[in-house]
C-alpha positions as CSV (number, residue, x, y, z in Angstrom):
1,X,-8.9,-24.8,25.6
2,X,-11.7,-27.5,25.5
3,X,-14.0,-27.8,22.5
4,X,-17.5,-26.3,23.2
5,X,-20.6,-27.0,21.2
6,X,-23.8,-24.9,20.8
7,X,-27.0,-25.2,18.8
8,X,-28.7,-22.4,16.8
9,X,-27.8,-18.9,16.0
10,X,-29.6,-15.6,16.6
11,X,-28.7,-13.9,13.2
12,X,-27.4,-14.7,9.8
13,X,-26.2,-11.7,7.6
14,X,-24.3,-12.5,4.4
15,X,-21.3,-14.7,5.4
16,X,-21.6,-13.7,9.1
17,X,-23.5,-15.5,11.9
18,X,-24.3,-14.1,15.3
19,X,-24.5,-16.5,18.3
20,X,-25.6,-15.4,21.8
21,X,-25.6,-16.8,25.3
22,X,-22.1,-18.3,25.1
23,X,-19.0,-18.0,27.3
24,X,-15.2,-18.0,27.1
25,X,-15.0,-17.4,23.4
26,X,-11.8,-15.9,22.0
27,X,-11.2,-13.6,19.1
28,X,-9.9,-15.4,15.9
29,X,-11.0,-18.8,17.3
30,X,-11.8,-21.4,14.7
31,X,-15.3,-22.7,14.5
32,X,-16.9,-25.8,12.9
33,X,-20.5,-25.4,11.7
34,X,-22.4,-28.6,11.1
35,X,-25.7,-28.6,9.2
36,X,-26.9,-32.1,8.2
37,X,-24.1,-33.8,6.4
38,X,-22.3,-30.6,5.5
39,X,-19.5,-29.2,7.5
40,X,-18.2,-25.6,7.2
41,X,-15.4,-23.7,8.8
42,X,-15.4,-20.2,10.3
43,X,-13.6,-18.0,12.7
44,X,-14.7,-15.5,15.4
45,X,-14.2,-11.9,14.2
46,X,-16.1,-10.1,17.0
47,X,-16.6,-11.1,20.6
48,X,-18.4,-9.7,23.7
49,X,-19.2,-11.0,27.1
50,X,-21.9,-13.4,25.9
51,X,-22.0,-13.2,22.1
52,X,-19.8,-13.7,19.1
53,X,-19.8,-12.9,15.4
54,X,-18.6,-15.7,13.2
55,X,-17.2,-15.3,9.7
56,X,-18.1,-18.5,7.7
57,X,-15.6,-19.3,5.0
58,X,-17.9,-21.3,2.8
59,X,-20.7,-18.8,3.2
60,X,-24.1,-19.2,5.0
61,X,-26.3,-20.2,2.0
62,X,-28.7,-22.9,3.0
63,X,-28.3,-22.4,6.8
64,X,-31.3,-21.7,9.0
65,X,-31.2,-20.1,12.5
66,X,-32.1,-23.3,14.3
67,X,-30.3,-25.9,12.3
68,X,-26.6,-25.5,12.7
69,X,-24.4,-27.0,15.5
70,X,-21.5,-24.7,16.3
71,X,-18.2,-26.1,17.7
72,X,-15.7,-23.7,19.0
73,X,-12.3,-25.4,18.7
74,X,-10.3,-23.2,21.1
75,X,-7.5,-22.4,18.5
76,X,-6.8,-20.0,15.7
77,X,-6.8,-20.9,12.0
78,X,-3.7,-22.9,11.4
79,X,-1.8,-24.6,8.5
80,X,0.0,-27.9,8.6
81,X,3.7,-27.7,7.7
82,X,6.5,-30.0,6.8
83,X,9.4,-29.9,4.2
84,X,7.1,-32.1,2.0
85,X,4.9,-29.0,1.3
86,X,7.1,-28.0,-1.7
87,X,5.5,-29.0,-5.0
88,X,2.0,-29.0,-3.5
89,X,-1.2,-27.0,-4.5
90,X,-3.8,-25.9,-2.0
91,X,-7.1,-24.0,-2.0
92,X,-7.4,-20.6,-0.3
93,X,-7.8,-22.2,3.1
94,X,-4.8,-24.4,2.9
95,X,-6.6,-27.7,2.0
96,X,-4.8,-29.8,-0.6
97,X,-6.4,-29.8,-4.1
98,X,-3.7,-31.7,-6.1
99,X,-4.9,-35.2,-5.2
100,X,-1.7,-36.0,-3.3
101,X,-3.4,-36.3,0.1
102,X,-3.0,-34.4,3.3
103,X,0.3,-33.0,4.5
104,X,1.8,-35.1,7.3
105,X,2.5,-32.3,9.6
106,X,5.7,-31.7,11.6
107,X,4.0,-28.7,13.1
108,X,0.8,-26.5,12.8
109,X,1.2,-22.8,12.8
110,X,-1.2,-19.9,13.3
111,X,-1.6,-18.1,10.0
112,X,-2.0,-14.7,11.7
113,X,1.7,-14.0,11.9
114,X,3.1,-10.6,12.8
115,X,5.3,-8.1,11.0
116,X,9.0,-8.6,11.5
117,X,10.4,-6.6,14.5
118,X,12.3,-3.6,13.1
119,X,15.0,-4.2,15.7
120,X,15.6,-7.7,14.4
121,X,15.6,-6.8,10.7
122,X,18.7,-7.2,8.6
123,X,19.1,-4.7,5.8
124,X,18.3,-6.4,2.5
125,X,21.2,-7.1,0.2
126,X,21.8,-9.3,-2.9
127,X,19.5,-9.4,-5.9
128,X,17.1,-12.0,-7.2
129,X,17.3,-12.5,-11.0
130,X,13.9,-12.6,-12.7
131,X,15.3,-13.1,-16.3
132,X,13.3,-10.0,-17.3
133,X,15.6,-7.2,-18.7
134,X,13.5,-4.2,-17.6
135,X,13.3,-5.5,-14.0
136,X,16.8,-6.9,-13.5
137,X,18.6,-3.8,-15.0
138,X,16.5,-0.9,-13.9
139,X,14.1,-2.1,-11.1
140,X,16.3,-4.7,-9.5
141,X,14.5,-7.0,-7.0
142,X,16.5,-7.4,-3.7
143,X,16.2,-10.2,-1.2
144,X,13.8,-9.3,1.6
145,X,12.2,-6.5,-0.5
146,X,8.5,-5.9,-1.1
147,X,8.2,-4.7,-4.7
148,X,4.6,-4.5,-6.0
149,X,3.4,-4.6,-9.6
150,X,0.7,-2.0,-10.4
151,X,-1.4,-3.2,-13.4
152,X,-4.8,-2.6,-14.9
153,X,-7.7,-4.7,-16.2
154,X,-6.7,-6.4,-19.4
155,X,-3.0,-6.0,-19.0
156,X,-0.8,-9.2,-18.9
157,X,0.0,-9.2,-15.2
158,X,-0.9,-12.9,-14.8
159,X,1.5,-13.8,-17.6
160,X,4.2,-11.7,-16.0
161,X,3.6,-13.2,-12.6
162,X,4.0,-16.7,-14.1
163,X,7.2,-15.8,-15.9
164,X,8.7,-14.3,-12.8
165,X,7.7,-17.4,-10.7
166,X,9.2,-19.7,-13.3
167,X,12.5,-17.8,-14.0
168,X,13.4,-16.3,-10.6
169,X,16.7,-17.5,-9.2
170,X,19.7,-16.6,-7.1
171,X,23.2,-16.2,-8.6
172,X,24.6,-18.1,-5.6
173,X,24.0,-21.8,-4.7
174,X,21.7,-21.0,-1.8
175,X,18.4,-22.7,-1.6
176,X,15.5,-20.9,-3.3
177,X,11.7,-21.5,-3.4
178,X,8.6,-19.7,-4.6
179,X,5.2,-19.4,-2.9
180,X,2.4,-18.3,-5.3
181,X,-0.9,-17.0,-3.8
182,X,-3.7,-16.6,-6.3
183,X,-6.4,-14.5,-4.8
184,X,-9.9,-14.3,-6.5
185,X,-8.7,-15.2,-10.0
186,X,-10.9,-16.5,-12.8
187,X,-10.8,-20.2,-13.5
188,X,-9.1,-19.8,-16.9
189,X,-6.4,-17.6,-15.4
190,X,-5.8,-20.2,-12.6
191,X,-5.7,-23.0,-15.2
192,X,-3.1,-21.0,-17.2
193,X,-1.0,-20.5,-14.1
194,X,-1.1,-24.2,-13.0
195,X,-0.6,-25.5,-16.5
196,X,2.6,-23.4,-17.0
197,X,4.0,-24.3,-13.7
198,X,3.5,-28.0,-14.3
199,X,4.8,-28.0,-17.9
200,X,7.9,-26.1,-17.0
201,X,8.6,-28.3,-13.9
202,X,8.9,-25.1,-11.8
203,X,6.1,-26.4,-9.5
204,X,8.5,-28.9,-7.9
205,X,10.1,-25.9,-6.0
206,X,6.9,-24.1,-5.4
207,X,3.9,-24.0,-3.1
208,X,0.7,-22.7,-4.8
209,X,-2.5,-21.5,-3.1
210,X,-5.5,-21.0,-5.4
211,X,-8.5,-19.0,-4.4
212,X,-10.9,-18.6,-7.3
213,X,-13.4,-15.9,-8.1
214,X,-16.1,-18.5,-7.6
215,X,-14.9,-19.4,-4.1
216,X,-16.5,-17.6,-1.1
217,X,-15.3,-14.0,-0.7
218,X,-14.2,-14.6,2.9
219,X,-11.6,-17.2,1.9
220,X,-9.6,-14.3,0.2
221,X,-8.9,-12.9,3.6
222,X,-7.0,-16.1,4.6
223,X,-5.2,-16.8,1.3
224,X,-2.3,-14.3,1.5
225,X,-1.7,-15.1,5.2
226,X,-1.6,-18.9,4.4
227,X,1.0,-18.1,1.7
228,X,3.1,-16.0,4.0
229,X,3.0,-18.5,6.8
230,X,4.4,-21.1,4.5
231,X,7.1,-18.7,3.3
232,X,8.2,-17.8,6.8
233,X,8.5,-21.6,7.6
234,X,10.6,-22.3,4.5
235,X,12.7,-19.2,5.1
236,X,13.3,-18.9,8.8
237,X,13.1,-22.6,9.8
238,X,14.4,-24.4,6.7
239,X,16.9,-21.6,5.7
240,X,15.6,-21.0,2.1
241,X,15.3,-17.7,0.3
242,X,11.6,-17.4,-0.6
243,X,9.8,-15.3,-3.2
244,X,6.1,-14.7,-2.5
245,X,3.9,-13.6,-5.4
246,X,0.4,-12.5,-4.3
247,X,-2.0,-12.0,-7.3
248,X,-4.4,-10.1,-7.1
249,X,-4.3,-7.9,-3.9
250,X,-7.2,-5.8,-5.3
251,X,-9.4,-8.8,-4.9
252,X,-8.3,-9.1,-1.3
253,X,-9.1,-5.5,-0.6
254,X,-12.5,-5.8,-2.3
255,X,-13.2,-8.8,0.0
256,X,-12.2,-6.7,3.0
257,X,-14.5,-3.9,2.0
258,X,-17.4,-6.3,1.5
259,X,-16.9,-7.9,4.9
260,X,-16.5,-4.5,6.5
261,X,-19.9,-3.5,5.0
262,X,-21.5,-6.7,6.4
263,X,-20.1,-5.8,9.9
264,X,-21.7,-2.4,9.7
265,X,-18.4,-0.5,10.0
266,X,-18.0,3.1,9.1
267,X,-16.5,3.3,5.6
268,X,-13.4,5.3,4.7
269,X,-12.1,6.3,1.2
270,X,-14.1,4.7,-1.7
271,X,-16.0,2.7,0.9
272,X,-12.9,0.8,2.1
273,X,-12.5,0.3,5.8
274,X,-10.5,2.9,7.7
275,X,-8.0,0.2,8.8
276,X,-7.1,-0.8,5.2
277,X,-3.6,0.7,5.6
278,X,-2.8,-1.3,8.8
279,X,-4.4,-4.4,7.3
280,X,-2.2,-4.2,4.2
281,X,0.8,-3.4,6.4
282,X,0.2,-6.6,8.4
283,X,0.7,-8.6,5.1
284,X,3.5,-6.6,3.4
285,X,5.6,-6.1,6.5
286,X,6.0,-9.9,6.9
287,X,8.6,-9.7,4.1
288,X,12.3,-9.2,5.1
289,X,15.4,-10.8,6.6
290,X,15.9,-11.5,10.3
291,X,19.3,-11.1,11.9
292,X,20.8,-14.5,12.7
293,X,18.5,-16.4,10.3
294,X,19.7,-17.8,7.0
295,X,16.6,-17.3,4.8
296,X,14.6,-14.4,3.6
297,X,11.1,-13.6,2.5
298,X,10.7,-11.3,-0.6
299,X,7.3,-10.2,-1.8
300,X,5.8,-9.2,-5.1
301,X,2.2,-8.2,-4.5
302,X,0.3,-7.7,-7.8
303,X,-2.7,-5.3,-7.9
304,X,-5.0,-4.1,-10.7
305,X,-5.6,-0.4,-10.4
306,X,-9.4,0.4,-10.9
307,X,-9.7,2.6,-14.0
308,X,-5.8,2.7,-14.1
309,X,-6.0,5.2,-11.3
310,X,-2.7,5.1,-9.4
311,X,-4.2,7.5,-6.7
312,X,-6.9,4.9,-5.8
313,X,-6.6,3.8,-2.1
314,X,-5.2,0.4,-2.9
315,X,-2.2,1.4,-5.0
316,X,-1.8,4.6,-3.0
317,X,-1.6,2.8,0.4
318,X,0.5,0.0,-1.1
319,X,3.0,2.5,-2.3
320,X,3.4,4.0,1.2
321,X,4.2,0.6,2.7
322,X,6.3,-1.0,0.0
323,X,9.8,-0.2,-1.3
324,X,9.0,0.9,-4.9
325,X,6.7,-0.3,-7.6
326,X,6.7,-1.7,-11.1
327,X,4.0,0.0,-13.3
328,X,2.6,-1.7,-16.4
329,X,1.7,0.6,-19.3
330,X,-1.4,0.4,-21.4
331,X,0.3,2.3,-24.2
332,X,3.1,-0.2,-24.5
333,X,0.6,-3.0,-24.4
334,X,-1.2,-1.5,-27.4
335,X,2.2,-1.6,-29.2
336,X,2.3,-5.3,-28.5
337,X,5.3,-4.9,-26.2
338,X,5.5,-7.6,-23.5
339,X,6.1,-7.1,-20.7
340,X,4.6,-3.6,-21.0
341,X,6.7,-2.2,-18.1
342,X,6.7,1.6,-18.0
343,X,10.1,2.2,-16.3
344,X,9.8,6.0,-15.8
345,X,7.1,5.9,-13.0
346,X,8.6,2.6,-11.7
347,X,11.4,2.3,-9.1
348,X,13.1,-0.1,-6.8
349,X,14.1,1.9,-3.7
350,X,16.5,-0.8,-2.5
351,X,18.3,-1.7,-5.7
352,X,21.2,0.8,-5.1
353,X,22.4,-1.4,-2.2
354,X,22.2,-4.7,-4.0
355,X,23.8,-4.0,-7.4
356,X,27.3,-3.0,-8.6
357,X,30.6,-4.3,-7.5
358,X,30.4,-7.5,-5.4
359,X,26.7,-8.0,-6.3
360,X,26.0,-7.8,-10.0
361,X,28.5,-6.1,-12.4
362,X,30.6,-2.9,-11.8
363,X,28.8,-0.9,-14.6
364,X,25.3,-1.8,-13.5
365,X,24.4,1.3,-11.5
366,X,25.7,3.7,-14.2
367,X,24.0,1.8,-17.0
368,X,20.7,1.8,-15.1
369,X,20.9,5.6,-14.4
370,X,21.8,6.3,-18.0
371,X,18.9,4.3,-19.4
372,X,16.4,6.2,-17.2
373,X,17.9,9.6,-18.2
374,X,18.0,8.8,-21.9
375,X,14.5,7.2,-22.1
376,X,13.1,10.3,-20.2
377,X,14.7,12.5,-22.9
378,X,13.0,10.4,-25.6
379,X,9.6,11.6,-24.4
380,X,10.6,15.2,-24.5
381,X,11.8,14.8,-28.1
382,X,8.6,12.9,-29.1
383,X,6.6,15.8,-27.8
384,X,8.7,18.2,-29.7
385,X,8.5,16.1,-32.9
386,X,4.7,16.1,-32.7
387,X,4.8,19.9,-32.9
388,X,7.6,20.7,-35.4
389,X,7.9,17.4,-37.3
390,X,10.6,14.9,-37.2
391,X,12.5,16.3,-40.2
392,X,13.3,19.5,-38.3
393,X,14.9,17.7,-35.4
394,X,18.6,17.8,-34.9
395,X,20.7,14.7,-35.7
396,X,21.2,14.0,-32.0
397,X,17.4,14.2,-31.4
398,X,16.8,11.8,-34.2
399,X,19.3,9.4,-32.6
400,X,17.3,9.6,-29.3
401,X,14.1,8.6,-31.2
402,X,16.0,5.6,-32.6
403,X,17.2,4.8,-29.1
404,X,13.6,5.0,-27.7
405,X,12.3,2.7,-30.5
406,X,14.9,0.1,-29.9
407,X,14.7,0.4,-26.1
408,X,11.0,-0.4,-26.2
409,X,11.0,-3.0,-29.0
410,X,14.3,-4.8,-28.2
411,X,15.2,-4.2,-24.6
412,X,11.8,-4.0,-22.8
413,X,10.2,-6.4,-25.2
414,X,11.0,-10.1,-24.8
415,X,9.2,-13.4,-25.1
416,X,7.1,-15.1,-22.4
417,X,9.6,-18.1,-22.5
418,X,12.7,-15.9,-23.0
419,X,14.9,-15.8,-19.9
420,X,17.8,-13.3,-20.1
421,X,20.7,-13.6,-17.7
422,X,21.8,-10.3,-16.2
423,X,25.0,-10.4,-18.2
424,X,23.1,-10.6,-21.4
425,X,20.7,-7.8,-20.3
426,X,23.5,-5.4,-19.5
427,X,25.3,-6.2,-22.8
428,X,22.0,-5.5,-24.6
429,X,21.7,-2.2,-22.7
430,X,25.1,-1.2,-24.0
431,X,24.2,-2.1,-27.5
432,X,21.2,0.2,-27.4
433,X,23.0,3.0,-25.5
434,X,25.6,2.9,-28.3
435,X,23.1,4.4,-30.7
436,X,23.7,7.7,-28.8
437,X,27.0,9.6,-29.1
438,X,29.5,9.1,-26.3
439,X,29.0,12.7,-25.3
440,X,25.4,12.0,-24.4
441,X,26.3,9.2,-21.9
442,X,26.8,11.7,-19.1
443,X,25.9,9.3,-16.2
444,X,28.5,6.6,-17.0
445,X,32.1,6.6,-16.0
446,X,34.6,7.0,-18.8
447,X,36.3,3.7,-18.0
448,X,33.0,1.8,-18.6
449,X,32.3,3.7,-21.8
450,X,35.8,2.7,-23.1
451,X,35.2,-0.9,-22.1
452,X,31.6,-1.5,-23.3
453,X,30.6,1.1,-25.8
454,X,30.0,-0.4,-29.3
455,X,30.9,2.0,-32.1
456,X,28.3,2.1,-34.9
């Protein structure tokens, strides 16, 4: 479609512009707005027979109704792609910010991809090792899975995201890459992320998108889609297994609510638009494996729950779409335990099909089940001890309290730079389970108890 140019707009409202008396405008079309020496980018978000509403990515501050020249470019928002994209850092709209110049594109792809066709999906198998004991043993991440992290303000989810991005790897020799999408982060958090990636050398095998809290709100709508478009290219065209980390999806949803308000749409729960579920699904459902393709896209969206409320629309709807969740605990954080993963309300729905014989280690499923059961029993005994006192507990109950203490302080707790291979994690789990009598290990086969149990 040819480029068309118009002058002047009829309305400016927040980051939105309304232009009238125009023809042949398409939804999602990219727009260039020129005002003096300043150029801005936007896209068409609503269209009628002779009018269009334009969402301006850099905001409309300083624009007048008569001043701007509007160019409709006849194409959707795209990102330039080539194998050289690995090791690069971009802003939220896919523009390089690492001083290494533009990408020499092999192709340009529309960022508004679609969910993977269910009929073409391959069932996810094989695990991705994060080097974090609580995740690898009890909440195992499977290739092609979408496994969110539910956090809260002040909890170390940025630190955890960086550690996962640095340490994630496959047990096989297949090609692996990480795409990190920072959405609405503070500048010091973004600096912490980039500094760690560069110092560790992990950035060589990564693509990073940085949208800062100081950047225009509307950029946040594009950032996760930019990241996923790159991931799909690396996975399904270059044959890599790709882990996508999106941090923080709460900022994305807040941006969606703000734009919905500017558009005058009828609000739903907590003021979020009624289409929040389908909008989140359009992002999360781009993860997976496609039959006949070598690569895979795995997602870890991170979101901060307002007031630690897991029933808030953002975590609530995310939980419906994704395949489990990793929940961070404020109580464990107060005990200086990092990462403060509360394993009891957490789960990975796909881990049962990617662990055990032929995938990880034969005893892995049984060990995971026993850790859940035993740690759950710890909370019952702690409640009982608070009532009757620890001295009146049975010997077995006191052993459970010792197990709970070591489970939190030794097994869950690990250093930011500490990477534990799965073998080490499972051996550590056995060491802690061996605090309990063999008769309490009711979820583990006898042959594994005889092989791995450590007499104390």
